[in-house]
């Protein structure tokens, strides 16, 4: 601050622009055989130049723009922007047991073992989330004294001087980006030409499965017991996380994280 006697000054400016456009399609059908099917597809784009202040509190993004005097440079995909999202859900009541197509006259023991089973499945597939490539500026370009809640990290975007795509296949884990395509701007012109959230991460795909069994309780007419087994990422498919996106890091372009592997849980639920 030029006059150090003044404390922090909060300035609110209604200058932000945010747009969201989407196409959504939904197909739903309930079959008489106990099968329910639902598929939802969303094709969307979320763009803005100031939403990073809100994303900061959700852990998405450093809150400050690289150049507060040129918010137009900040216009780019939101950090939560997913271009394509498809979710397919299935619920199937197996046709065995009392009140169903087969086995309605089974004895209680057989019905307790084979009747009342239900399966459900959710398949989620979406395109990759945005990646904001940045660099750590020199102390000469590190703005200090900002309110901590809105300061974020001291980061700026580099210059892009080539094709940023890195290796493919297994080698991608060590070279997701082409390092030679990025350059740190000079100190006297620290704002790079690379846009905010200009690159994309890997696609995501996961299949979850549940198998449930319902039991009637003899001492109360409307009471029941439900056994639930749930398998998240049932095929144990590896979904890789984000690469290191700071070009001044030694690990720049390396992917060292994954989304959770297969998880299995069991539960017993009393319904009354």
Short mmCIF file of C-alpha atoms in Angstrom, two decimals:
data_model
loop_
_atom_site.label_atom_id
_atom_site.label_comp_id
_atom_site.label_asym_id
_atom_site.label_seq_id
_atom_site.Cartn_x
_atom_site.Cartn_y
_atom_site.Cartn_z
CA UNK A 1 0.00 0.00 0.00
CA UNK A 2 1.39 3.45 -0.84
CA UNK A 3 0.06 4.84 2.47
CA UNK A 4 0.88 2.28 5.13
CA UNK A 5 -1.41 3.89 7.73
CA UNK A 6 -4.43 2.51 5.89
CA UNK A 7 -5.56 -1.01 6.65
CA UNK A 8 -6.90 -3.56 4.18
CA UNK A 9 -9.47 -2.14 1.77
CA UNK A 10 -12.18 -4.42 0.38
CA UNK A 11 -13.31 -3.55 -3.11
CA UNK A 12 -16.40 -5.20 -4.60
CA UNK A 13 -16.78 -4.81 -8.34
CA UNK A 14 -19.74 -6.29 -10.31
CA UNK A 15 -17.52 -7.14 -13.25
CA UNK A 16 -17.68 -10.92 -13.41
CA UNK A 17 -19.22 -12.79 -16.32
CA UNK A 18 -20.26 -16.43 -16.11
CA UNK A 19 -22.13 -18.49 -18.70
CA UNK A 20 -23.42 -22.04 -18.72
CA UNK A 21 -24.93 -23.75 -21.76
CA UNK A 22 -25.98 -27.37 -21.91
CA UNK A 23 -27.87 -30.00 -23.83
CA UNK A 24 -29.45 -32.69 -21.70
CA UNK A 25 -31.15 -35.90 -22.81
CA UNK A 26 -32.86 -38.48 -20.63
CA UNK A 27 -34.26 -41.90 -21.45
CA UNK A 28 -36.27 -43.71 -18.79
CA UNK A 29 -38.34 -46.87 -18.93
CA UNK A 30 -39.87 -49.19 -16.36
CA UNK A 31 -40.43 -52.70 -17.68
CA UNK A 32 -43.21 -54.95 -16.41
CA UNK A 33 -40.65 -57.65 -15.61
CA UNK A 34 -39.21 -55.65 -12.70
CA UNK A 35 -36.46 -53.92 -14.67
CA UNK A 36 -35.98 -50.16 -14.45
CA UNK A 37 -33.63 -48.35 -16.86
CA UNK A 38 -32.46 -44.73 -16.82
CA UNK A 39 -29.82 -43.04 -18.97
CA UNK A 40 -28.91 -39.36 -18.65
CA UNK A 41 -26.55 -37.53 -21.01
CA UNK A 42 -25.31 -33.96 -20.54
CA UNK A 43 -23.21 -32.01 -23.01
CA UNK A 44 -22.27 -28.68 -21.49
CA UNK A 45 -19.86 -25.78 -21.25
CA UNK A 46 -19.28 -23.50 -18.25
CA UNK A 47 -17.17 -20.39 -18.93
CA UNK A 48 -16.29 -17.45 -16.74
CA UNK A 49 -13.65 -14.98 -15.65
CA UNK A 50 -14.21 -14.51 -11.91
CA UNK A 51 -15.69 -17.69 -10.46
CA UNK A 52 -12.30 -18.78 -9.12
CA UNK A 53 -12.98 -16.80 -5.93
CA UNK A 54 -15.85 -19.22 -5.23
CA UNK A 55 -13.88 -22.24 -6.44
CA UNK A 56 -11.15 -21.40 -3.91
CA UNK A 57 -13.36 -22.39 -0.98
CA UNK A 58 -14.12 -25.73 -2.65
CA UNK A 59 -10.44 -26.46 -3.17
CA UNK A 60 -10.57 -26.01 -6.93
CA UNK A 61 -8.47 -22.98 -7.62
CA UNK A 62 -6.25 -20.25 -6.25
CA UNK A 63 -8.60 -17.32 -5.78
CA UNK A 64 -6.67 -14.47 -7.34
CA UNK A 65 -6.50 -13.70 -11.08
CA UNK A 66 -2.99 -13.40 -12.49
CA UNK A 67 -3.69 -9.83 -13.62
CA UNK A 68 -6.44 -7.98 -11.75
CA UNK A 69 -6.37 -5.22 -14.40
CA UNK A 70 -7.26 -7.59 -17.20
CA UNK A 71 -10.03 -9.99 -16.22
CA UNK A 72 -10.59 -10.84 -19.87
CA UNK A 73 -7.45 -12.98 -19.63
CA UNK A 74 -9.19 -15.05 -16.96
CA UNK A 75 -12.07 -16.11 -19.18
CA UNK A 76 -11.93 -19.83 -19.59
CA UNK A 77 -13.59 -23.10 -18.58
CA UNK A 78 -14.67 -23.36 -14.96
CA UNK A 79 -12.61 -25.81 -12.93
CA UNK A 80 -15.72 -27.99 -12.53
CA UNK A 81 -16.55 -27.92 -16.25
CA UNK A 82 -17.24 -31.38 -17.69
CA UNK A 83 -17.96 -31.39 -21.41
CA UNK A 84 -19.67 -34.79 -21.59
CA UNK A 85 -21.30 -36.71 -18.75
CA UNK A 86 -23.25 -39.94 -19.18
CA UNK A 87 -24.83 -41.90 -16.33
CA UNK A 88 -26.65 -45.20 -16.85
CA UNK A 89 -28.68 -46.74 -14.02
CA UNK A 90 -30.34 -50.14 -13.79
CA UNK A 91 -32.54 -51.61 -11.08
CA UNK A 92 -33.68 -55.20 -11.47
CA UNK A 93 -35.88 -57.16 -9.09
CA UNK A 94 -35.08 -60.80 -9.67
CA UNK A 95 -38.37 -62.64 -10.42
CA UNK A 96 -38.04 -65.15 -7.57
CA UNK A 97 -39.88 -65.29 -4.27
CA UNK A 98 -43.23 -64.41 -2.80
CA UNK A 99 -45.09 -61.72 -4.75
CA UNK A 100 -42.93 -62.23 -7.84
CA UNK A 101 -43.23 -64.19 -11.06
CA UNK A 102 -41.61 -67.41 -9.87
CA UNK A 103 -41.71 -68.99 -6.44
CA UNK A 104 -44.79 -67.27 -5.09
CA UNK A 105 -45.71 -70.53 -3.32
CA UNK A 106 -42.27 -71.39 -2.01
CA UNK A 107 -41.98 -72.44 1.59
CA UNK A 108 -40.55 -69.80 3.96
CA UNK A 109 -37.09 -71.40 4.10
CA UNK A 110 -36.63 -71.51 0.32
CA UNK A 111 -38.03 -68.00 -0.05
CA UNK A 112 -35.61 -66.72 2.60
CA UNK A 113 -32.66 -68.08 0.60
CA UNK A 114 -33.63 -67.45 -3.03
CA UNK A 115 -36.45 -64.91 -2.95
CA UNK A 116 -36.47 -61.14 -2.60
CA UNK A 117 -33.18 -60.36 -4.34
CA UNK A 118 -32.59 -57.06 -6.13
CA UNK A 119 -29.67 -55.76 -8.18
CA UNK A 120 -28.80 -52.19 -9.09
CA UNK A 121 -26.05 -50.77 -11.23
CA UNK A 122 -24.69 -47.29 -11.94
CA UNK A 123 -22.23 -46.67 -14.75
CA UNK A 124 -20.63 -43.21 -14.82
CA UNK A 125 -18.50 -41.92 -17.69
CA UNK A 126 -17.34 -38.35 -18.24
CA UNK A 127 -14.71 -36.39 -20.10
CA UNK A 128 -11.74 -34.89 -18.28
CA UNK A 129 -11.78 -31.86 -16.01
CA UNK A 130 -9.79 -28.73 -16.88
CA UNK A 131 -6.14 -28.34 -15.88
CA UNK A 132 -4.70 -24.93 -15.11
CA UNK A 133 -0.98 -24.97 -15.91
CA UNK A 134 0.95 -22.38 -13.93
CA UNK A 135 4.37 -21.39 -12.65
CA UNK A 136 5.62 -19.93 -9.39
CA UNK A 137 6.67 -16.32 -10.04
CA UNK A 138 9.73 -14.61 -8.69
CA UNK A 139 9.35 -12.57 -5.52
CA UNK A 140 9.36 -9.41 -7.63
CA UNK A 141 5.99 -10.44 -9.08
CA UNK A 142 4.46 -11.98 -5.96
CA UNK A 143 1.72 -9.64 -4.76
CA UNK A 144 1.61 -9.69 -0.96
CA UNK A 145 -0.62 -8.27 1.71
CA UNK A 146 -3.88 -9.58 0.29
CA UNK A 147 -6.64 -10.84 2.57
CA UNK A 148 -5.77 -14.53 3.23
CA UNK A 149 -9.27 -15.79 2.39
CA UNK A 150 -9.01 -14.41 -1.13
CA UNK A 151 -5.30 -14.48 -1.72
CA UNK A 152 -4.94 -18.02 -2.95
CA UNK A 153 -1.53 -19.12 -4.13
CA UNK A 154 1.08 -16.98 -5.83
CA UNK A 155 0.77 -18.48 -9.30
CA UNK A 156 0.81 -17.19 -12.85
CA UNK A 157 0.38 -18.86 -16.20
CA UNK A 158 3.30 -19.55 -18.54
CA UNK A 159 3.77 -18.95 -22.23
CA UNK A 160 2.71 -21.69 -24.62
CA UNK A 161 5.14 -22.13 -27.50
CA UNK A 162 4.15 -25.48 -29.01
CA UNK A 163 1.91 -28.52 -28.81
CA UNK A 164 1.33 -29.24 -25.09
CA UNK A 165 0.33 -32.89 -25.63
CA UNK A 166 2.78 -35.31 -24.05
CA UNK A 167 3.33 -39.03 -24.36
CA UNK A 168 0.62 -41.65 -24.81
CA UNK A 169 0.17 -45.09 -23.29
CA UNK A 170 2.05 -46.01 -20.08
CA UNK A 171 4.68 -43.31 -20.75
CA UNK A 172 1.91 -40.75 -20.20
CA UNK A 173 2.27 -41.18 -16.44
CA UNK A 174 5.71 -39.54 -16.56
CA UNK A 175 5.11 -37.09 -19.40
CA UNK A 176 1.47 -36.04 -19.64
CA UNK A 177 2.63 -32.68 -20.98
CA UNK A 178 5.27 -31.79 -23.53
CA UNK A 179 7.57 -29.81 -21.25
CA UNK A 180 9.28 -28.11 -24.18
CA UNK A 181 5.99 -26.42 -25.11
CA UNK A 182 5.98 -24.22 -21.98
CA UNK A 183 8.22 -21.34 -21.00
CA UNK A 184 8.42 -19.07 -17.97
CA UNK A 185 7.81 -15.45 -19.05
CA UNK A 186 10.46 -12.83 -18.34
CA UNK A 187 10.27 -10.93 -15.06
CA UNK A 188 9.33 -7.66 -16.76
CA UNK A 189 6.40 -9.33 -18.58
CA UNK A 190 5.22 -12.04 -16.17
CA UNK A 191 1.76 -12.76 -17.58
CA UNK A 192 1.89 -15.72 -19.95
CA UNK A 193 -0.26 -16.27 -23.02
CA UNK A 194 -1.69 -19.61 -21.86
CA UNK A 195 -5.38 -19.36 -20.99
CA UNK A 196 -6.90 -20.34 -17.66
CA UNK A 197 -7.90 -24.01 -17.49
CA UNK A 198 -6.78 -24.38 -21.10
CA UNK A 199 -5.87 -28.08 -20.91
CA UNK A 200 -7.82 -31.19 -19.92
CA UNK A 201 -7.25 -34.17 -17.68
CA UNK A 202 -8.05 -37.79 -18.41
CA UNK A 203 -11.53 -39.20 -18.90
CA UNK A 204 -13.24 -40.96 -15.99
CA UNK A 205 -15.17 -44.22 -16.07
CA UNK A 206 -16.55 -46.31 -13.21
CA UNK A 207 -19.13 -49.04 -12.69
CA UNK A 208 -20.82 -49.51 -9.31
CA UNK A 209 -22.94 -52.53 -8.42
CA UNK A 210 -25.28 -53.37 -5.57
CA UNK A 211 -26.99 -56.63 -4.57
CA UNK A 212 -29.72 -56.54 -1.93
CA UNK A 213 -31.90 -59.12 -0.21
CA UNK A 214 -35.11 -58.34 1.68
CA UNK A 215 -36.53 -60.49 4.47
CA UNK A 216 -39.98 -60.27 6.02
CA UNK A 217 -40.10 -60.27 9.81
CA UNK A 218 -42.81 -62.55 11.22
CA UNK A 219 -43.56 -60.53 14.35
CA UNK A 220 -44.64 -57.38 12.51
CA UNK A 221 -46.54 -57.17 9.23
CA UNK A 222 -44.87 -54.06 7.80
CA UNK A 223 -41.37 -54.72 9.16
CA UNK A 224 -38.50 -56.11 7.17
CA UNK A 225 -34.79 -56.68 7.18
CA UNK A 226 -32.59 -55.82 4.21
CA UNK A 227 -29.11 -57.15 3.58
CA UNK A 228 -27.08 -54.85 1.32
CA UNK A 229 -23.81 -55.55 -0.47
CA UNK A 230 -22.34 -52.67 -2.45
CA UNK A 231 -19.35 -52.72 -4.79
CA UNK A 232 -17.89 -49.37 -5.84
CA UNK A 233 -15.66 -49.55 -8.92
CA UNK A 234 -16.56 -53.24 -9.13
CA UNK A 235 -14.15 -53.92 -12.03
CA UNK A 236 -11.31 -52.17 -10.17
CA UNK A 237 -10.75 -49.94 -13.17
CA UNK A 238 -7.87 -47.50 -12.67
CA UNK A 239 -8.83 -43.85 -13.12
CA UNK A 240 -5.76 -41.65 -12.95
CA UNK A 241 -5.73 -38.29 -11.20
CA UNK A 242 -4.30 -34.96 -12.33
CA UNK A 243 -0.71 -34.44 -13.40
CA UNK A 244 1.50 -31.92 -11.64
CA UNK A 245 0.63 -28.68 -13.43
CA UNK A 246 3.32 -26.30 -12.15
CA UNK A 247 6.07 -26.02 -14.76
CA UNK A 248 8.61 -24.96 -12.13
CA UNK A 249 8.16 -28.25 -10.25
CA UNK A 250 10.55 -31.12 -10.88
CA UNK A 251 7.51 -33.43 -11.16
CA UNK A 252 5.75 -31.30 -13.79
CA UNK A 253 3.62 -33.47 -16.07
CA UNK A 254 3.85 -36.55 -13.85
CA UNK A 255 0.71 -38.40 -12.69
CA UNK A 256 1.13 -39.96 -9.27
CA UNK A 257 -2.44 -40.22 -7.99
CA UNK A 258 -5.48 -42.34 -8.79
CA UNK A 259 -9.12 -42.32 -7.85
CA UNK A 260 -10.17 -44.97 -5.29
CA UNK A 261 -9.78 -48.63 -6.20
CA UNK A 262 -12.56 -51.18 -5.69
CA UNK A 263 -14.40 -50.74 -2.40
CA UNK A 264 -16.84 -53.27 -0.93
CA UNK A 265 -19.23 -52.68 1.94
CA UNK A 266 -21.96 -54.72 3.60
CA UNK A 267 -24.87 -53.44 5.65
CA UNK A 268 -27.96 -54.71 7.43
CA UNK A 269 -30.96 -52.39 7.37
CA UNK A 270 -34.09 -52.63 9.50
CA UNK A 271 -37.21 -51.26 7.80
CA UNK A 272 -40.40 -50.66 9.79
#
